[in-house]
XYZ file of C-alpha atoms in Angstrom:
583
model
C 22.759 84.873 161.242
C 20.901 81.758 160.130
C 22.902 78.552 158.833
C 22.599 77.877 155.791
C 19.911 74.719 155.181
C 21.816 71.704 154.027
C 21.789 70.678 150.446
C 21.164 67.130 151.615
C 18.706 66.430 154.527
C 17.608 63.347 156.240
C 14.347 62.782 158.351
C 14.186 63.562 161.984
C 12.285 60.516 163.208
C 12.596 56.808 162.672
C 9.995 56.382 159.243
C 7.206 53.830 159.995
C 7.817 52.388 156.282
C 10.388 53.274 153.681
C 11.105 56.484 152.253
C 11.812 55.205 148.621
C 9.799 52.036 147.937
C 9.002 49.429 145.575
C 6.599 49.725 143.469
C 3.057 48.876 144.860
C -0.513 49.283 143.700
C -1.418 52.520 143.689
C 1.445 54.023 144.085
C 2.158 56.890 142.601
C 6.179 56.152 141.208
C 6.494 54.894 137.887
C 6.870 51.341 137.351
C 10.343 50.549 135.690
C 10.097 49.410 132.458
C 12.845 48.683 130.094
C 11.872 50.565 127.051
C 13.438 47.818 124.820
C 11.531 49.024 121.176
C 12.908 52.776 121.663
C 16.465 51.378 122.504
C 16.236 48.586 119.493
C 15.217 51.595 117.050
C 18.470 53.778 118.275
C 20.326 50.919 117.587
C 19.405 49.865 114.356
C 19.349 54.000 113.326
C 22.656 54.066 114.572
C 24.228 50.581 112.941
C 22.457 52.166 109.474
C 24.298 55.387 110.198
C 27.271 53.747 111.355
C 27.143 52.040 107.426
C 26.936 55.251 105.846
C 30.106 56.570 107.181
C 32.084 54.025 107.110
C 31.212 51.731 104.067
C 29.316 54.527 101.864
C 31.157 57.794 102.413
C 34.052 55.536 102.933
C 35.447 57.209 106.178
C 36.949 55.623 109.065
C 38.461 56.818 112.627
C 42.143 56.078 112.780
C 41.791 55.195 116.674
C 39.017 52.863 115.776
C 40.633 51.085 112.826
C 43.366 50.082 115.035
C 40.845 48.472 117.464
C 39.608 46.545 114.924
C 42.806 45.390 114.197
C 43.683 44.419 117.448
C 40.577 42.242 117.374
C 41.756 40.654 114.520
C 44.676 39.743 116.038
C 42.716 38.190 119.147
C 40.694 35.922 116.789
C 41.543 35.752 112.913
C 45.794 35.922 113.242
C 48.465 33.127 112.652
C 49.019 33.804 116.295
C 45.548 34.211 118.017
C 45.256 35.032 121.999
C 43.826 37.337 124.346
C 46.919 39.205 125.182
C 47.183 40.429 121.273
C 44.213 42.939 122.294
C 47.367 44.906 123.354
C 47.834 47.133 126.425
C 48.144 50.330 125.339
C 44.709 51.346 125.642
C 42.029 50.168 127.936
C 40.321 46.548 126.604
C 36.860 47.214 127.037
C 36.245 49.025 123.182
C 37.987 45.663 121.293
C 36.967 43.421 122.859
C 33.179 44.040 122.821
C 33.688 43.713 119.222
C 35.068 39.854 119.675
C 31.309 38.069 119.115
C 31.139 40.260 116.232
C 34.552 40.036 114.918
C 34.051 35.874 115.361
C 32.153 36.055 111.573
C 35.117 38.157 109.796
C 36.719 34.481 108.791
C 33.665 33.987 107.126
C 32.588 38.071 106.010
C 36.301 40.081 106.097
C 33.757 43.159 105.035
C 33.324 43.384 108.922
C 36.880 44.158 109.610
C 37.924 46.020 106.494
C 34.493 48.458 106.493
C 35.001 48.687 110.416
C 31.622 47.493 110.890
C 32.334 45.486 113.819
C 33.659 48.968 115.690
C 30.205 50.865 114.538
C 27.938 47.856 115.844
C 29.737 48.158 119.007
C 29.581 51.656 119.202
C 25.625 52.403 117.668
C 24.801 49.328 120.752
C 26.685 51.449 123.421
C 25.425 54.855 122.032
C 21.683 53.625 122.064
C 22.577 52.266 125.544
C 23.669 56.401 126.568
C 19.873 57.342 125.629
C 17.966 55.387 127.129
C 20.312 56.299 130.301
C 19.762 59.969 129.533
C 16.220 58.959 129.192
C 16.082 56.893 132.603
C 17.524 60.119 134.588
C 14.221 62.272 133.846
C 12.150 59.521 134.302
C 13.448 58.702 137.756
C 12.684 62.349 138.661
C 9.224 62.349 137.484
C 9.439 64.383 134.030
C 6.102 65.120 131.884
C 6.459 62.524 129.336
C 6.403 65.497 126.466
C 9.435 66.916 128.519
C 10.878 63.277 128.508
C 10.212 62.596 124.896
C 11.725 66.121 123.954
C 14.729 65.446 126.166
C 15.578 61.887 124.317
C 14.772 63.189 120.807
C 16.916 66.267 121.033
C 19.859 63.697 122.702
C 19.708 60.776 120.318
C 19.725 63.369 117.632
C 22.624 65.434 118.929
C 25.362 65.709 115.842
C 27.948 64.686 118.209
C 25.940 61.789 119.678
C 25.358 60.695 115.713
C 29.196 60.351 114.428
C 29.981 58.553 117.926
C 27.506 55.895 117.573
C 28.700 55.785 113.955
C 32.339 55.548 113.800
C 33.093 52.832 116.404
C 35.257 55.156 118.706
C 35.219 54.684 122.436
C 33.236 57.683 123.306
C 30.093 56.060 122.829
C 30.734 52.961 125.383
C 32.302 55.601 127.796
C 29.497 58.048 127.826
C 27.028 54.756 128.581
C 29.048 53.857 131.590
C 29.283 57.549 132.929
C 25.822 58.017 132.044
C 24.730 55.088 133.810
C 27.143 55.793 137.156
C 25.392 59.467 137.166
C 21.850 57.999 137.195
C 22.714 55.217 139.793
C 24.443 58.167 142.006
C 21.544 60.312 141.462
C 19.291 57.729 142.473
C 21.520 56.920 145.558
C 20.812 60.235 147.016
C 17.185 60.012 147.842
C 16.940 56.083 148.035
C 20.162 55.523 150.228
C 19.791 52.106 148.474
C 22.951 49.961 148.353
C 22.167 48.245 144.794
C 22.477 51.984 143.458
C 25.903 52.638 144.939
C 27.590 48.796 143.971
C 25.953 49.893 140.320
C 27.433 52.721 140.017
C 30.594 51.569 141.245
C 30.503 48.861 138.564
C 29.675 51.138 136.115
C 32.866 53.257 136.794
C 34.738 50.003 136.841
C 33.472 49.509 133.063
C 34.507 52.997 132.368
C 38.041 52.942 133.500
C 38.331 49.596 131.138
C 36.848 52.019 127.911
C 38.772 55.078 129.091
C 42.292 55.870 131.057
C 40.523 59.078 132.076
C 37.710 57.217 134.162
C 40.171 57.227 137.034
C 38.893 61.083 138.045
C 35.260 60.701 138.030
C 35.689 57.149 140.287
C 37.290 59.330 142.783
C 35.517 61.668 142.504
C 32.240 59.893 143.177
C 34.431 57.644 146.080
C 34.494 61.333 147.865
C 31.354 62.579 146.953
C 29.403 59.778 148.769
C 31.817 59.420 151.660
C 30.791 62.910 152.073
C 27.331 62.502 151.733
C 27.053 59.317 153.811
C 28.821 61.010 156.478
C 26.588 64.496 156.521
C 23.402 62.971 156.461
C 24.381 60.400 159.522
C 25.837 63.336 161.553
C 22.403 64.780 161.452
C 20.333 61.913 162.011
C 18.637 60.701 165.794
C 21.498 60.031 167.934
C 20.154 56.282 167.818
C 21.235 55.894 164.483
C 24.480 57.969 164.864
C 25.929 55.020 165.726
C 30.209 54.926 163.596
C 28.854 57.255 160.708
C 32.879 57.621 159.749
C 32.566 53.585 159.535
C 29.616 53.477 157.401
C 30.845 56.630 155.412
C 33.866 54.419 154.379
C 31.777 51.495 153.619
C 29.786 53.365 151.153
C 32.694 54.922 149.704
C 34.380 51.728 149.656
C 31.288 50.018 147.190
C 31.613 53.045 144.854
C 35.528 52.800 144.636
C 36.326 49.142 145.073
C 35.145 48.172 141.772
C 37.407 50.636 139.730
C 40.119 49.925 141.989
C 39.966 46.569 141.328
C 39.731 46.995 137.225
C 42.936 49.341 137.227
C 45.300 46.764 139.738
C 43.997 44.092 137.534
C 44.695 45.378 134.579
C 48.120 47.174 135.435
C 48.946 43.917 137.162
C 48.176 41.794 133.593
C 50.087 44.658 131.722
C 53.294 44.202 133.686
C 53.024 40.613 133.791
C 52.985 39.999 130.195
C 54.570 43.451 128.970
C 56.988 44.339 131.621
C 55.211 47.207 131.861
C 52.310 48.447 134.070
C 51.218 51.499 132.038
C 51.971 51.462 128.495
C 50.210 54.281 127.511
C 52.664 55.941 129.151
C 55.532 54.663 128.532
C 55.394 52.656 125.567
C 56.549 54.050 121.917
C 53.145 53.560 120.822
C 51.445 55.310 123.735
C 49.555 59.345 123.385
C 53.179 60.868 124.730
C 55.166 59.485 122.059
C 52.685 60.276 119.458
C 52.840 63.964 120.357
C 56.552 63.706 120.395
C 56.687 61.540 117.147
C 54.449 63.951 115.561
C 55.912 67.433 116.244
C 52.811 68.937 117.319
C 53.448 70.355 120.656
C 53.609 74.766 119.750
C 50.379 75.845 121.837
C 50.857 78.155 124.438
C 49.407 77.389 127.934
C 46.899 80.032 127.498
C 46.141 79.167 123.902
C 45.609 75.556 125.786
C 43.191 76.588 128.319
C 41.625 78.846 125.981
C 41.083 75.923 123.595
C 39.557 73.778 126.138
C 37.147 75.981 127.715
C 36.100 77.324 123.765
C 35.274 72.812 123.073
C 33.289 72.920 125.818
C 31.491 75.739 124.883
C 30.399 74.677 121.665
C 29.423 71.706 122.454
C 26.689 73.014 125.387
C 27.063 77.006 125.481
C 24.060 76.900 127.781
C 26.259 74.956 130.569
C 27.521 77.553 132.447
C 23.927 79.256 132.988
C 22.015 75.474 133.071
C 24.256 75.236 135.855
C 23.785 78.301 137.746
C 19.865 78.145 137.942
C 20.167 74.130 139.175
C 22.716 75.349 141.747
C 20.359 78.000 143.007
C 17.376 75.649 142.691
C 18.709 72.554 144.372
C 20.315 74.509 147.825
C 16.085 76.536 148.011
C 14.743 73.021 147.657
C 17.550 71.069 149.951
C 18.266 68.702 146.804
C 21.973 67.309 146.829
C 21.089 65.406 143.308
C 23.310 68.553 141.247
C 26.310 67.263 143.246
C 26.548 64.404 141.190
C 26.450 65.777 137.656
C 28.764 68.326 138.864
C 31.188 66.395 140.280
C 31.018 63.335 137.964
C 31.085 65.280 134.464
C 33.039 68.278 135.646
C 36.089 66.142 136.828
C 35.891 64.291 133.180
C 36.331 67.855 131.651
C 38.293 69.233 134.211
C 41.088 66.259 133.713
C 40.835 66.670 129.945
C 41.570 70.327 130.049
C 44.343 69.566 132.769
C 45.783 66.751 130.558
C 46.232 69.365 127.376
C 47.266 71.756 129.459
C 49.988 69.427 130.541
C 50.669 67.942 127.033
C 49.607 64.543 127.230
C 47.040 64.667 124.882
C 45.556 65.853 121.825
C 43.544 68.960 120.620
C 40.528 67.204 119.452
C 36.854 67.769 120.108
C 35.678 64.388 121.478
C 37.363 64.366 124.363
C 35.056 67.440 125.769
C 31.970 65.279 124.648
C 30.739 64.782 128.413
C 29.694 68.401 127.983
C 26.312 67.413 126.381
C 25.251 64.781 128.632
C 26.023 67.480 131.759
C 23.750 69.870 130.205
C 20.970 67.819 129.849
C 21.038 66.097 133.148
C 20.763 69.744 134.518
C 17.766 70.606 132.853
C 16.115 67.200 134.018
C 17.210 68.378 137.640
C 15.642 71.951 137.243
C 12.242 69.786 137.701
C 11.488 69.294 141.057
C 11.206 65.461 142.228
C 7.791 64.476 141.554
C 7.898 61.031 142.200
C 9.235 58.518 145.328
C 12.317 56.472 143.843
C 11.752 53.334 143.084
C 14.279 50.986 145.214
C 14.587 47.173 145.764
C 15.928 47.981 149.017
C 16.288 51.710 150.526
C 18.569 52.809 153.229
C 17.383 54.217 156.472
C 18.574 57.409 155.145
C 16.268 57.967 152.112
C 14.765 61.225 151.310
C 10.996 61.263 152.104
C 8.092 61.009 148.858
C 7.521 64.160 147.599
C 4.123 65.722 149.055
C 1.779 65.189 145.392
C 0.114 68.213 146.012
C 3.290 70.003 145.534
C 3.963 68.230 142.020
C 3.040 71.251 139.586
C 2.970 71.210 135.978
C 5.431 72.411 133.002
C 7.412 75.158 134.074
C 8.284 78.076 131.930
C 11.821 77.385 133.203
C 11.867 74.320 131.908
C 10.720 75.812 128.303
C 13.297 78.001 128.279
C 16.115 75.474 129.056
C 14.684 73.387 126.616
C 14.867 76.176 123.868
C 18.896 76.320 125.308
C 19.507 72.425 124.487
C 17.852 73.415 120.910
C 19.749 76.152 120.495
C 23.078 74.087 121.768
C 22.952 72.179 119.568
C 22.429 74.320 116.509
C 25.862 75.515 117.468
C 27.637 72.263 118.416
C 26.668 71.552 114.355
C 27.964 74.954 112.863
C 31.063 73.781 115.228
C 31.535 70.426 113.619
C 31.877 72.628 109.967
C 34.857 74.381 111.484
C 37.990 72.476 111.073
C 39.874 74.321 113.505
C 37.265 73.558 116.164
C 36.401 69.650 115.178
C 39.367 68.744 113.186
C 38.455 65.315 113.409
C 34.586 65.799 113.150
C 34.835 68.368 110.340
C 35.378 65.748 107.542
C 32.798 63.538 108.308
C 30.577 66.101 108.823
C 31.633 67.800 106.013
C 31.158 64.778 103.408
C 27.248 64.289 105.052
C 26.016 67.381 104.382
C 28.171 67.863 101.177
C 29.350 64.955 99.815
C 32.617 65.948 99.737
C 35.714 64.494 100.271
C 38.388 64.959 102.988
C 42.229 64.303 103.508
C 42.251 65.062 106.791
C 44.935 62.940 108.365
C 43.317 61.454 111.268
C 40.051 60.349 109.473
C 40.841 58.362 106.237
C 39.154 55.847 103.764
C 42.137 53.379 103.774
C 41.561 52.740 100.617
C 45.868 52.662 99.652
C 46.147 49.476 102.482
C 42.632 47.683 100.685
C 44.529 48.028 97.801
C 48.258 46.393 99.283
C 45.925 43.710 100.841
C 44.199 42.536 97.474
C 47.334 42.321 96.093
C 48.937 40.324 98.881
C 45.923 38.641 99.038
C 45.885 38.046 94.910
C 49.572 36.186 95.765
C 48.391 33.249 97.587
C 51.094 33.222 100.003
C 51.356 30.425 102.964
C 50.853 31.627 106.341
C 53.651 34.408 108.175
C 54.656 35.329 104.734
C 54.635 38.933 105.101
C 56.234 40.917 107.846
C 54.704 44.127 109.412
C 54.348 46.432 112.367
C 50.698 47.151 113.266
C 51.855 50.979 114.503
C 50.812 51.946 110.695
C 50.012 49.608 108.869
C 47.355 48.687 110.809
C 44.726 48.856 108.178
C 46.593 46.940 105.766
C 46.027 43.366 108.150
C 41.879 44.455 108.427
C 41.734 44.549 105.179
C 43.400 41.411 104.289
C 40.884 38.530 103.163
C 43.826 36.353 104.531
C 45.034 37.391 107.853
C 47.142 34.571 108.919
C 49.998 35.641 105.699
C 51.000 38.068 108.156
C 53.482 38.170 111.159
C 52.531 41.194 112.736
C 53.415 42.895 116.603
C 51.111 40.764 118.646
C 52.481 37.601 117.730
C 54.914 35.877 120.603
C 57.348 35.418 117.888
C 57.430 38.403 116.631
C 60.676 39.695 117.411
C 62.154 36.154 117.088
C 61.282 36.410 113.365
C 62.099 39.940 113.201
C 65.633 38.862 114.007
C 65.851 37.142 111.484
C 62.578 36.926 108.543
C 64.293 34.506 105.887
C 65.052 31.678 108.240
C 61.756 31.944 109.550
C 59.605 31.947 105.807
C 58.928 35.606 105.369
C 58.898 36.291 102.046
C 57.917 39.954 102.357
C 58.430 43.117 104.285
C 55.924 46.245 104.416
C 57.862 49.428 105.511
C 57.139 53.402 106.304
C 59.457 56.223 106.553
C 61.806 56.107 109.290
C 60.500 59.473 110.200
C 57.801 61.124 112.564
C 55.735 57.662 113.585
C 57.350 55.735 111.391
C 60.289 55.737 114.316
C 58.080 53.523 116.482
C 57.995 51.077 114.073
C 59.441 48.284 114.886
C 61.168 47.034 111.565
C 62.702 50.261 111.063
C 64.395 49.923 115.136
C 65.634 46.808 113.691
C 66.453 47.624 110.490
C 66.510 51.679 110.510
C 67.839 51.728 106.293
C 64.577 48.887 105.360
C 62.835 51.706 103.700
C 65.569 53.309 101.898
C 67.332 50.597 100.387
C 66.312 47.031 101.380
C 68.481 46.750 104.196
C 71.659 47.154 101.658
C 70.489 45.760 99.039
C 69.293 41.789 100.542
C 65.605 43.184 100.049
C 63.757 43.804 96.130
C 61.471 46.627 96.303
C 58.341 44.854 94.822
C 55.868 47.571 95.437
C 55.111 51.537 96.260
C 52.222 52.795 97.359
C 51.017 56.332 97.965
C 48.494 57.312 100.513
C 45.315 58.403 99.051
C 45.094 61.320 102.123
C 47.682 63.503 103.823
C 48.210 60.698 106.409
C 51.274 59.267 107.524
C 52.955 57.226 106.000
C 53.452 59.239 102.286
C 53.793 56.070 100.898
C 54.601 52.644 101.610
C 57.277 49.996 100.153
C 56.743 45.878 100.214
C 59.916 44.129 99.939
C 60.919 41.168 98.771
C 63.506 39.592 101.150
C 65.947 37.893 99.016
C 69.179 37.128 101.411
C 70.316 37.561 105.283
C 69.462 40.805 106.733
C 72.164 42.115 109.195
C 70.563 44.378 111.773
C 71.140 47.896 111.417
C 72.109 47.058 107.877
């Protein structure tokens, strides 16, 4: 019986010039050009959608809120430094906002309309086109085919509320993305650049998303792999340590990543104590799910709910990717590896991480779906054209023969009515609040102009109005005493940041100790219930809320919550004596 043909192959002779070249005259690869005017026009659609949402409709992304008002506390705070960016979550999604954020002194409509999120994000999401763009362009697409491809991405319901709402999906898809194409690339060029780029762009990723760490294995493995098959069936002359130079080009894709996560463990623990906060820190994912009360799924309700996200949001992937399988091991084309491996680990670890109750049931984090699907299509087209490479290995696939290249495939038609048809369900999904609890408001309010009190996407509209009237009082700087952990909003939306002493601050808990010898002439405080327990003036002080501490604080002020959020309400008081902890 025959072996079976490998899905990677390498030449049998020593080529008399490079496999994948530069660019010359005549050649028949596509110069690279940056398509600058297509990415500028995403952007500015997406910054213009990104204002609709968030100013006009008035709603904004819990998650993304509190980025912006960690950036406030790098730059705008009584207490400004780096560290304040906080270690909870990856840095990557704040502090791209910081040469934004640097005019809120000057235009607080930034921070309190979370524009300086939805810049960030409509820059990144733009970015994830042009990468989705680059992919079937590298392969040789029909420009209609490429055209089709981009339009029916950037357009992608999904791909619109990311780039709007100044979440991290939008930075993390670019960097995945952009890893995928560089991979992609990496298998017929051999080309080093591609493999330290994609490596960087993992990096990148890990420093937007925790969940980054799987697909930078992943694609460690996958070209140690690689490396390693193609030089074991190469000329013995060139045979020469393939193990070695398997690790080496492992070693570019992983170093990077490696790198970003001991650097910034190593920063965590140096200033926090603690190396992974998200873990272990009251205000990380696990205590929010055991804050909240929300863990009653079953583990086959779990899976079932994972594997239903994905299939809403590309219902063509399982078949996409059964035709590319087939169609990469007749044609000996190891590209599908990379999709596979890079995008299914991202949605395999999300579906492992429900299952395992250390995250949340939402909708985004399945949104590397899309992005899978449509890289398959792209690779259902044959190569047409030699990659175009600075400086290819001696292990790059050979130029396509052009009298092989063929025209549009009916294939390719009907894949392309599959993305259509995708995503006429991923938007009948987004109306379904059980599916896309947190897309369903948004989406909801667009096409409706309704309104939503969905707790995790709110207008914030009861902390704008407990900031104008803090703001209204003209108090001195550290007058007013919070925790960020909900009140959050309250500080973005402050025209005066610095009259607060909020979590950041290196003398925070020095002042908590103690707020009247220190000048604070107010206290905001939530319900010592739920996530109001990670707060940190109710671990100091857990009767604040009910009664002023016995009786040394005035309640000045109540206010309600305009949505179903937590808190219900919340209560400034006026400190008027000595507080005794646990009073």
């Amino acid at each position: 019986m025959a072996a079976a043909p490998p899905l990677v192959t390498a030449t049998a002779a020593v080529p008399a010039t490079p496999l994948a070249v530069p660019v010359r005259s005549g050649s028949t690869a596509r110069p690279h050009r940056l398509p600058w005017f297509l990415y500028a026009t995403l952007f500015a659609a997406y910054c213009a959608a990104g204002v609709l949402v968030n100013v006009k409709i008035g709603f904004m992304f819990t998650d993304s809120m509190s980025r912006v008002a960690a950036v406030s506390g790098v730059l705008l705070s009584r207490d400004p430094h780096l560290a304040a960016i906080g270690f909870v979550f990856t840095p990557l999604t704040a502090a791209a906002q910081l040469p934004i954020a640097v005019f809120g002194e000057w235009w607080p409509g930034l921070l309190r309309w979370n524009l300086t999120a939805a810049v960030v994000s409509a820059a990144f999401m733009a970015g994830t086109v042009i990468q989705i763009r680059g992919i079937a362009w590298d392969r040789g697409c029909s420009r209609t085919l490429i055209v089709v491809l981009t339009a029916l991405f950037a357009l992608n319901p999904m791909m619109l509320i990311y780039a709007a709402n100044g979440m991290s999906e939008a930075p993390f898809l670019f960097f995945v993305c952009w890893a995928v194409r560089r991979l992609i690339r990496w298998i017929r060029s051999d080309g080093v650049h591609d493999l330290i780029t994609a490596g960087i762009a993992l990096a990148l990723a890990y420093l937007t998303r925790y969940d980054a760490i799987a697909p930078m294995m992943v694609a460690g493995a996958l070209v140690g792999v690689v490396s390693l098959w193609r030089r074991r069936r190469i000329p013995t002359a060139y045979r020469s340590d393939p193990w070695w130079a398997a690790i080496v080009d492992a070693t570019l894709v992983i170093a990077p990543g490696v790198a970003a996560f001991g650097a910034w463990s190593f920063t965590s623990w140096l200033i926090t104590g603690e190396a992974f906060q998200q873990f272990s820190s009251v205000y990380g994912n696990s205590a929010i799910l055991e804050q909240s009360g929300t863990r009653t799924a079953t583990d086959v309700e779990r899976i079932a709910f994972s594997l239903t996200e994905i299939m809403v949001l590309a219902p063509a992937l399982p078949l996409l990717l059964a035709v590319a399988a087939a169609l990469a091991y007749r044609r000996r084309d190891g590209a599908i590896l990379v999709p596979s491996m890079i995008f299914g680990s991202i949605l395999g670890t999300q579906s492992l991480l429900y299952l395992m109750d250390s995250t949340f049931p939402f909708l985004r984090f399945y949104i590397t779906a899309i992005p899978f699907a449509f890289v398959l299509v792209v690779l259902l087209a044959p190569q047409q054209i030699p990659v175009v490479s600075h400086r290819p290995g001696k292990l790059a696939v050979p130029t396509p023969d052009p009298t092989s290249v063929r025209g549009p495939s009916p294939l390719l038609a009907v894949a392309m009515s599959l993305l259509v048809g995708s995503t006429g369900v991923t938007a009948v999904a987004m109306g379904n609040e059980r599916l896309a609890g947190l897309e369903y408001p948004v989406a909801s309010a667009i096409m409706a102009g309704g309104r939503s009190d969905f707790d995790s996407v709110r207008n914030f509209s009861a902390e704008r109005r407990i900031a104008q009237y803090l703001d209204n009082l003209d108090l001195p700087e550290g007058s007013v005493l919070l925790d960020t952990v909900q009140s959050f909003a309250i500080v973005t939306s402050s025209a005066k940041p610095k009259q607060f002493v909020i979590t950041s601050d290196t003398d925070f808990v020095r002042i908590l100790d103690d707020p009247a010898a220190h000048g604070v002439q107010y206290i905001i405080t939530v319900p010592n219930v739920k996530r109001g327990t990670a707060d940190a003036v109710n671990r100091r002080y857990p009767t604040m809320y009910e009664n002023g501490s016995s009786g040394v604080g005035a309640l000045m002020l109540e206010m309600p919550n305009d949505s179903k959020a937590e808190p219900e309400n919340w209560r400034l008081y006026r400190v008027t004596g000595q507080i005794t902890p646990g009073g």
